[in-house]
Short mmCIF file of C-alpha atoms in Angstrom, two decimals:
data_model
loop_
_atom_site.label_atom_id
_atom_site.label_comp_id
_atom_site.label_asym_id
_atom_site.label_seq_id
_atom_site.Cartn_x
_atom_site.Cartn_y
_atom_site.Cartn_z
CA MET A 9 86.76 258.80 36.50
CA ASP A 10 88.54 255.68 34.86
CA LEU A 11 89.19 253.13 38.50
CA GLN A 12 91.38 250.47 37.07
CA GLY A 13 93.55 247.24 38.37
CA HIS A 14 92.23 247.24 42.32
CA LEU A 15 94.33 246.54 44.97
CA LEU A 16 92.89 243.45 47.78
CA TYR A 17 94.76 244.05 51.09
CA ILE A 18 93.32 241.58 53.54
CA ASP A 19 94.84 241.04 57.08
CA ILE A 20 93.83 238.01 58.80
CA THR A 21 95.46 238.29 62.23
CA GLN A 22 97.06 241.13 65.23
CA ILE A 23 99.11 238.13 66.54
CA CYS A 24 102.20 238.29 66.82
CA GLY A 25 105.51 237.29 69.43
CA ILE A 26 107.91 238.94 67.49
CA GLY A 27 108.45 242.13 69.52
CA CYS A 28 109.68 244.61 67.22
CA ALA A 29 110.22 247.81 68.33
CA PHE A 30 109.15 250.17 65.74
CA CYS A 31 105.58 248.39 64.84
CA MET A 32 102.47 250.49 64.96
CA TYR A 33 100.15 247.58 66.05
CA ALA A 34 101.70 246.19 68.92
CA ASP A 35 99.55 247.29 71.27
CA LYS A 36 96.72 244.56 69.49
CA HIS A 37 99.69 241.26 69.21
CA LYS A 38 98.45 240.48 72.99
CA SER A 39 95.13 241.01 73.37
CA GLY A 40 94.11 240.95 69.56
CA MET A 41 92.02 238.87 66.98
CA SER A 42 92.55 237.02 64.25
CA MET A 43 90.49 236.35 61.59
CA GLU A 44 87.89 233.50 61.02
CA LEU A 45 85.35 233.56 57.75
CA SER A 46 81.30 233.18 58.06
CA THR A 47 79.08 232.43 55.38
CA LEU A 48 78.65 236.21 54.57
CA ALA A 49 82.01 236.67 54.50
CA ARG A 50 83.19 234.50 52.41
CA GLU A 51 81.02 235.67 49.99
CA ASN A 52 81.71 239.19 49.83
CA LEU A 53 85.52 238.15 49.84
CA ALA A 54 84.93 235.69 47.02
CA ALA A 55 83.29 238.47 45.08
CA LEU A 56 85.87 241.16 45.62
CA ILE A 57 88.89 238.53 44.81
CA ASN A 58 86.89 237.50 41.56
CA ALA A 59 86.72 240.87 39.76
CA PRO A 60 88.32 241.07 37.08
CA ALA A 61 89.37 244.64 38.15
CA VAL A 62 91.58 243.35 40.78
CA LYS A 63 94.87 242.85 39.44
CA ARG A 64 96.61 241.23 43.13
CA ILE A 65 95.20 240.75 45.82
CA SER A 66 98.22 240.64 49.71
CA ILE A 67 97.68 239.02 53.04
CA SER A 68 99.24 240.11 55.82
CA GLY A 69 98.51 241.89 59.31
CA GLU A 70 98.49 243.77 61.88
CA GLY A 71 101.04 240.83 63.06
CA GLU A 72 101.94 238.79 62.05
CA PRO A 73 100.18 235.86 59.25
CA LEU A 74 101.73 232.88 59.72
CA ASN A 75 99.43 232.55 63.27
CA ASN A 76 96.61 232.42 61.23
CA ALA A 77 98.04 230.02 58.36
CA LYS A 78 94.30 228.07 58.62
CA VAL A 79 92.28 231.22 57.11
CA PHE A 80 95.07 231.90 54.47
CA HIS A 81 95.22 229.14 52.89
CA GLU A 82 91.20 229.02 53.04
CA ILE A 83 91.03 232.57 50.74
CA LEU A 84 93.39 230.80 48.79
CA GLY A 85 90.41 228.50 48.30
CA LEU A 86 88.13 231.41 47.14
CA SER A 87 89.55 231.62 43.49
CA GLN A 88 88.23 231.26 40.53
CA GLY A 89 91.40 231.04 38.92
CA GLY A 90 93.81 233.51 37.20
CA ARG A 91 94.19 235.64 40.55
CA SER A 92 97.82 236.33 41.66
CA PHE A 93 98.14 236.83 45.63
CA GLU A 94 100.56 237.71 48.21
CA PHE A 95 101.31 236.71 51.09
CA ILE A 96 103.68 239.19 53.74
CA THR A 97 105.29 237.45 56.03
CA SER A 98 108.48 237.20 58.66
CA GLY A 99 108.63 233.21 57.99
CA PHE A 100 109.18 232.70 61.36
CA PHE A 101 107.99 228.81 61.50
CA PRO A 102 111.02 226.05 61.68
CA HIS A 103 112.47 225.15 58.73
CA ASP A 104 110.10 222.09 58.03
CA LYS A 105 107.15 223.66 58.66
CA MET A 106 107.46 226.16 56.65
CA LEU A 107 108.28 224.06 53.73
CA ASP A 108 105.18 222.08 54.32
CA PHE A 109 103.12 225.83 54.69
CA TYR A 110 105.33 225.90 51.03
CA GLU A 111 103.61 223.40 49.65
CA THR A 112 99.84 223.73 50.76
CA THR A 113 99.90 227.07 49.33
CA ASN A 114 101.48 225.45 46.05
CA ARG A 115 99.22 222.98 45.89
CA ILE A 116 96.41 225.17 46.82
CA VAL A 117 96.96 228.29 44.48
CA VAL A 118 98.25 225.59 41.26
CA GLY A 119 94.89 223.50 41.75
CA ASN A 120 93.57 226.74 41.58
CA GLY A 121 95.26 228.10 38.09
CA ASP A 122 96.85 230.76 40.47
CA THR A 123 99.81 232.62 41.63
CA CYS A 124 100.97 233.32 45.34
CA ASN A 125 104.31 235.31 45.82
CA ILE A 126 105.81 235.38 49.27
CA ARG A 127 107.82 238.23 51.07
CA LEU A 128 109.93 237.59 53.38
CA SER A 129 111.01 241.30 55.55
CA ALA A 130 114.52 241.01 55.16
CA ASP A 131 115.60 244.44 57.39
CA SER A 132 117.67 244.66 61.46
CA HIS A 133 114.21 245.22 63.09
CA HIS A 134 112.44 241.89 61.71
CA ILE A 135 116.05 239.28 61.00
CA GLU A 136 117.12 239.34 65.21
CA LYS A 137 114.24 238.51 66.36
CA VAL A 138 113.50 235.42 63.90
CA LYS A 139 115.47 232.55 65.25
CA TRP A 140 114.59 230.07 61.85
CA ARG A 141 114.88 232.55 59.34
CA ALA A 142 113.55 232.01 55.84
CA HIS A 143 115.37 233.55 53.16
CA GLY A 144 117.82 231.38 52.22
CA LEU A 145 115.43 228.22 52.83
CA SER A 146 112.99 230.12 50.68
CA LEU A 147 115.29 230.47 47.34
CA ASP A 148 117.02 226.57 47.74
CA TYR A 149 113.42 225.57 48.14
CA LEU A 150 112.28 226.78 44.80
CA ARG A 151 116.05 226.05 43.30
CA LYS A 152 115.35 222.35 44.25
CA GLN A 153 111.16 222.22 44.14
CA ARG A 154 110.08 224.42 40.96
CA PRO A 155 106.84 224.74 42.44
CA ALA A 156 104.32 226.19 39.31
CA GLY A 157 102.76 228.47 42.01
CA LEU A 158 105.06 230.50 44.50
CA GLY A 159 107.47 233.59 44.30
CA PHE A 160 109.92 234.98 46.48
CA SER A 161 110.07 238.85 47.11
CA PHE A 162 111.92 240.39 49.89
CA ARG A 163 110.74 243.63 52.25
CA SER A 164 113.26 246.19 54.49
CA ILE A 165 112.65 248.81 56.46
CA ASP A 166 116.19 249.53 56.88
CA THR A 167 117.43 253.16 56.56
CA ASP A 168 121.23 251.12 55.67
CA ARG A 169 120.06 249.62 52.69
CA GLN A 170 123.50 247.70 52.34
CA PHE A 171 122.87 245.85 56.27
CA THR A 172 120.10 243.65 53.63
CA ARG A 173 122.46 243.18 50.73
CA ASP A 174 124.64 242.07 52.87
CA TYR A 175 122.31 239.79 54.89
CA LEU A 176 120.14 237.98 51.32
CA LEU A 177 124.00 238.17 50.01
CA SER A 178 125.23 235.54 52.97
CA GLU A 179 122.22 233.71 53.94
CA LEU A 180 121.81 232.49 50.38
CA ALA A 181 126.29 231.77 50.55
CA GLN A 182 125.18 229.53 53.15
CA TRP A 183 122.68 227.14 50.83
CA GLY A 184 125.22 227.13 48.44
CA ILE A 185 123.55 229.87 46.31
CA HIS A 186 125.73 232.57 44.12
CA GLY A 187 123.84 235.94 44.32
CA SER A 188 124.57 239.74 42.90
CA ILE A 189 122.80 242.85 44.01
CA GLU A 190 121.08 245.35 40.90
CA ALA A 191 120.24 248.40 41.77
CA ARG A 192 117.55 250.01 40.51
CA ASN A 193 115.61 252.64 42.14
CA ALA A 194 115.34 255.12 45.50
CA LEU A 195 112.53 252.33 46.60
CA GLU A 196 114.29 249.33 44.88
CA ASP A 197 117.12 246.50 44.65
CA VAL A 198 117.35 243.31 42.76
CA LEU A 199 118.46 239.98 44.03
CA VAL A 200 119.90 238.25 41.11
CA THR A 201 120.84 234.05 41.23
CA ALA A 202 121.06 231.60 38.46
CA ASP A 203 117.35 230.21 39.16
CA GLY A 204 115.52 233.57 38.78
CA ARG A 205 115.61 237.85 39.79
CA PHE A 206 113.58 238.76 43.54
CA GLY A 207 112.65 242.12 43.95
CA ILE A 208 113.70 244.03 47.22
CA ASP A 209 111.49 247.44 48.27
CA TYR A 210 112.34 249.09 50.73
CA LYS A 211 109.73 250.97 52.41
CA ASN A 212 110.30 254.14 55.08
CA LEU A 213 109.57 253.51 59.04
CA VAL A 214 106.43 254.89 60.34
CA HIS A 215 106.95 257.12 63.71
CA PRO A 216 111.12 256.66 63.34
CA ALA A 217 111.76 257.00 67.00
CA ALA A 218 114.30 259.52 67.45
CA ASP A 219 117.33 257.46 68.38
CA THR A 220 116.63 255.49 64.80
CA ALA A 221 119.85 256.12 62.52
CA PRO A 222 119.18 258.34 59.87
CA GLY A 223 118.88 257.80 56.11
CA TYR A 224 114.57 257.69 55.55
CA LEU A 225 113.42 259.88 53.31
CA ASN A 226 110.83 262.29 54.46
CA LEU A 227 107.66 262.30 53.12
CA HIS A 228 108.44 264.49 50.24
CA ASP A 229 111.52 262.69 49.03
CA TYR A 230 109.74 260.00 49.55
CA ILE A 231 106.59 260.90 46.96
CA GLU A 232 108.95 261.73 44.81
CA ALA A 233 110.50 258.71 44.77
CA ILE A 234 107.54 256.34 44.16
CA GLU A 235 106.65 259.02 41.62
CA ALA A 236 110.07 258.23 39.58
CA LYS A 237 109.07 254.81 40.24
CA ILE A 238 105.81 254.94 38.23
CA ASN A 239 105.88 257.06 36.16
CA LYS A 240 103.36 259.69 36.96
CA ARG A 241 102.43 261.54 39.81
CA PHE A 242 101.15 259.97 43.26
CA THR A 243 97.68 260.22 44.15
CA PHE A 244 95.87 257.69 46.75
CA GLY A 245 94.28 254.41 45.59
CA SER A 246 96.37 251.48 43.34
CA LEU A 247 99.09 252.70 41.15
CA ASN A 248 99.37 252.51 37.76
CA GLN A 249 102.16 252.43 35.21
CA PRO A 250 101.02 254.58 32.77
CA PRO A 251 99.00 254.93 30.53
CA LEU A 252 96.40 252.71 32.90
CA SER A 253 94.86 254.68 35.01
CA ASN A 254 94.87 254.38 38.81
CA GLY A 255 92.16 251.54 40.62
CA MET A 256 91.04 251.15 44.25
CA ASP A 257 93.14 250.22 47.28
CA VAL A 258 91.21 248.23 49.73
CA THR A 259 91.47 246.92 53.22
CA VAL A 260 90.41 244.33 55.26
CA LYS A 261 90.96 243.92 59.13
CA PRO A 262 91.09 240.73 61.05
CA ASN A 263 87.15 241.38 62.18
CA GLY A 264 86.33 242.22 58.73
CA ASP A 265 85.96 246.05 58.63
CA VAL A 266 86.77 247.47 55.35
CA TYR A 267 88.41 250.80 54.35
CA LEU A 268 90.02 252.69 51.53
CA TYR A 269 94.04 251.67 52.03
CA GLY A 270 95.41 254.62 53.90
CA ILE A 271 91.72 256.31 54.58
CA GLU A 272 91.03 253.95 57.71
CA ASN A 273 88.65 257.16 59.25
CA GLN A 274 86.00 256.10 56.85
CA ARG A 275 84.52 252.62 57.24
CA LEU A 276 82.96 251.42 54.45
CA GLY A 277 81.19 248.28 55.52
CA ASN A 278 81.58 244.68 57.21
CA LEU A 279 82.61 241.45 55.54
CA HIS A 280 79.99 240.37 57.90
CA PHE A 281 77.30 242.58 57.62
CA ASP A 282 77.01 243.80 54.93
CA ARG A 283 76.93 243.03 51.30
CA VAL A 284 80.64 244.59 50.25
CA CYS A 285 81.64 245.24 46.48
CA TRP A 286 83.69 247.02 44.23
CA GLU A 287 80.74 248.75 42.29
CA GLN A 288 79.70 250.45 46.24
CA LEU A 289 83.39 250.93 46.86
CA ALA A 290 83.98 252.62 44.06
CA ALA A 291 80.22 255.02 44.41
CA HIS A 292 81.59 256.89 47.63
CA VAL A 293 85.24 256.86 46.24
CA ARG A 294 83.59 259.37 43.27
CA GLU A 295 80.66 260.82 45.42
CA THR A 296 83.24 261.32 48.59
CA PRO A 297 84.54 264.88 48.58
CA LEU A 298 87.95 263.54 50.59
CA VAL A 299 88.36 260.57 48.67
CA ARG A 300 87.71 261.97 45.63
CA THR A 301 90.61 264.66 45.79
CA LEU A 302 92.97 261.59 47.06
CA TYR A 303 92.36 259.65 44.21
CA THR A 304 92.78 261.86 41.83
CA GLN A 305 94.28 265.45 42.63
CA PRO A 306 98.18 264.71 43.45
CA LEU A 307 99.72 264.68 47.55
CA ALA A 308 102.37 266.94 46.54
CA ASP A 309 100.01 269.41 45.46
CA LEU A 310 97.79 268.69 48.19
CA LEU A 311 100.13 269.25 50.70
CA ALA A 312 102.27 272.21 48.68
CA ARG A 313 99.74 274.56 50.05
CA PHE A 314 100.36 273.92 54.31
CA ASP A 315 104.12 274.78 53.10
CA LYS A 316 105.44 276.20 56.05
CA MET A 317 102.46 275.66 58.08
CA GLU A 318 101.56 274.02 62.31
CA PRO A 319 100.92 271.63 62.83
CA MET A 320 101.17 269.98 59.57
CA GLN A 321 105.09 270.45 58.87
CA SER A 322 105.12 268.66 61.69
CA ILE A 323 102.53 266.00 61.20
CA LEU A 324 103.91 265.21 57.67
CA ALA A 325 107.65 264.90 59.76
CA LYS A 326 105.82 262.50 62.18
CA ALA A 327 103.95 259.69 59.35
CA ASN A 328 106.89 259.76 57.47
CA ASN A 329 104.80 257.84 54.85
CA PRO A 330 101.98 259.00 53.27
CA TYR A 331 99.71 256.17 53.62
CA TRP A 332 99.74 257.02 57.48
CA LEU A 333 99.01 260.75 56.53
CA VAL A 334 95.28 260.64 56.75
CA LYS A 335 95.42 258.56 60.15
CA GLU A 336 97.45 261.43 61.70
CA LEU A 337 95.53 264.07 60.57
CA ALA A 338 92.32 262.84 61.31
CA ASN A 339 93.78 263.28 64.81
CA HIS A 340 93.49 267.13 64.07
CA ASP A 341 90.42 269.06 64.16
CA GLY A 342 89.63 270.22 60.50
CA LEU A 343 93.37 269.25 59.12
CA LEU A 344 91.78 266.69 56.55
CA GLU A 345 88.53 268.71 55.25
CA GLN A 346 91.63 271.52 54.36
CA LEU A 347 92.42 268.89 51.88
CA VAL A 348 90.21 269.46 49.81
CA PRO A 349 90.42 272.38 47.93
CA ALA A 350 87.32 274.55 48.04
#
């Protein structure tokens, strides 16, 4: 089983004061924790980050990661160079503080020979909650300062794509930046300006409320859209364009617990207490029947065996996202095991 081009997600905080109604982690925001780096955690993260097979390190949170910017910059400092980082944020800081954050981030990644893409939420759920909006500010900063190590992109969970498109174009116009939108596929647009092309990724909202506006793809359509985008069948793991094999998709929680992304019923270790390495994680993927099945068998084919069966169909409708599916199935005795062919 070949594994190449891994993704490493690091959730650095559960703290968030934005208050989006859809958030699946809202119960953790007031009493939750932020990541701190022990000596062993630094050693583990350095080993995971600097492995040649890692294609991207994505820093986010079960809250707003700007609330733990110090640890984000500490993580950047663990790189030995040639790494591609991503930081997913609402960008809620006041503009002067946001610009200081960009300058510090750029200085660290340039010094190490790395890059970092800042991925800003640009949907109605986040925008209406954020006083200091960073979308126009960020592309104005890019235009004027030309930071060698930073790039920008956008993400949205709106059913109404036109909201995100109109918002971004109007926001840029307030900063004297003309932009246009190129529609790419069911999951992507591109924002085009004189200074570059900036991706807009669209995601399904997990657990949409009964009064949520229509327009989200159902789980099967969402999987088909991902397959069309990557030009191969969808399995769990880090998705790579053919002919490359897929890699591992690993997530680290604020307390240091390590999981395979989307398969978070199986804890694989903790950064603060265990030695964690890619070889150990790969052995788990190859040797654990459920994980091996999810990493090697197209998910649509696995789910087809449960066509019209309850409670599976109700769970699929509720999850609305393949990476949330295992969490839902794990709450029902025996359903996860049924995914593994006899």
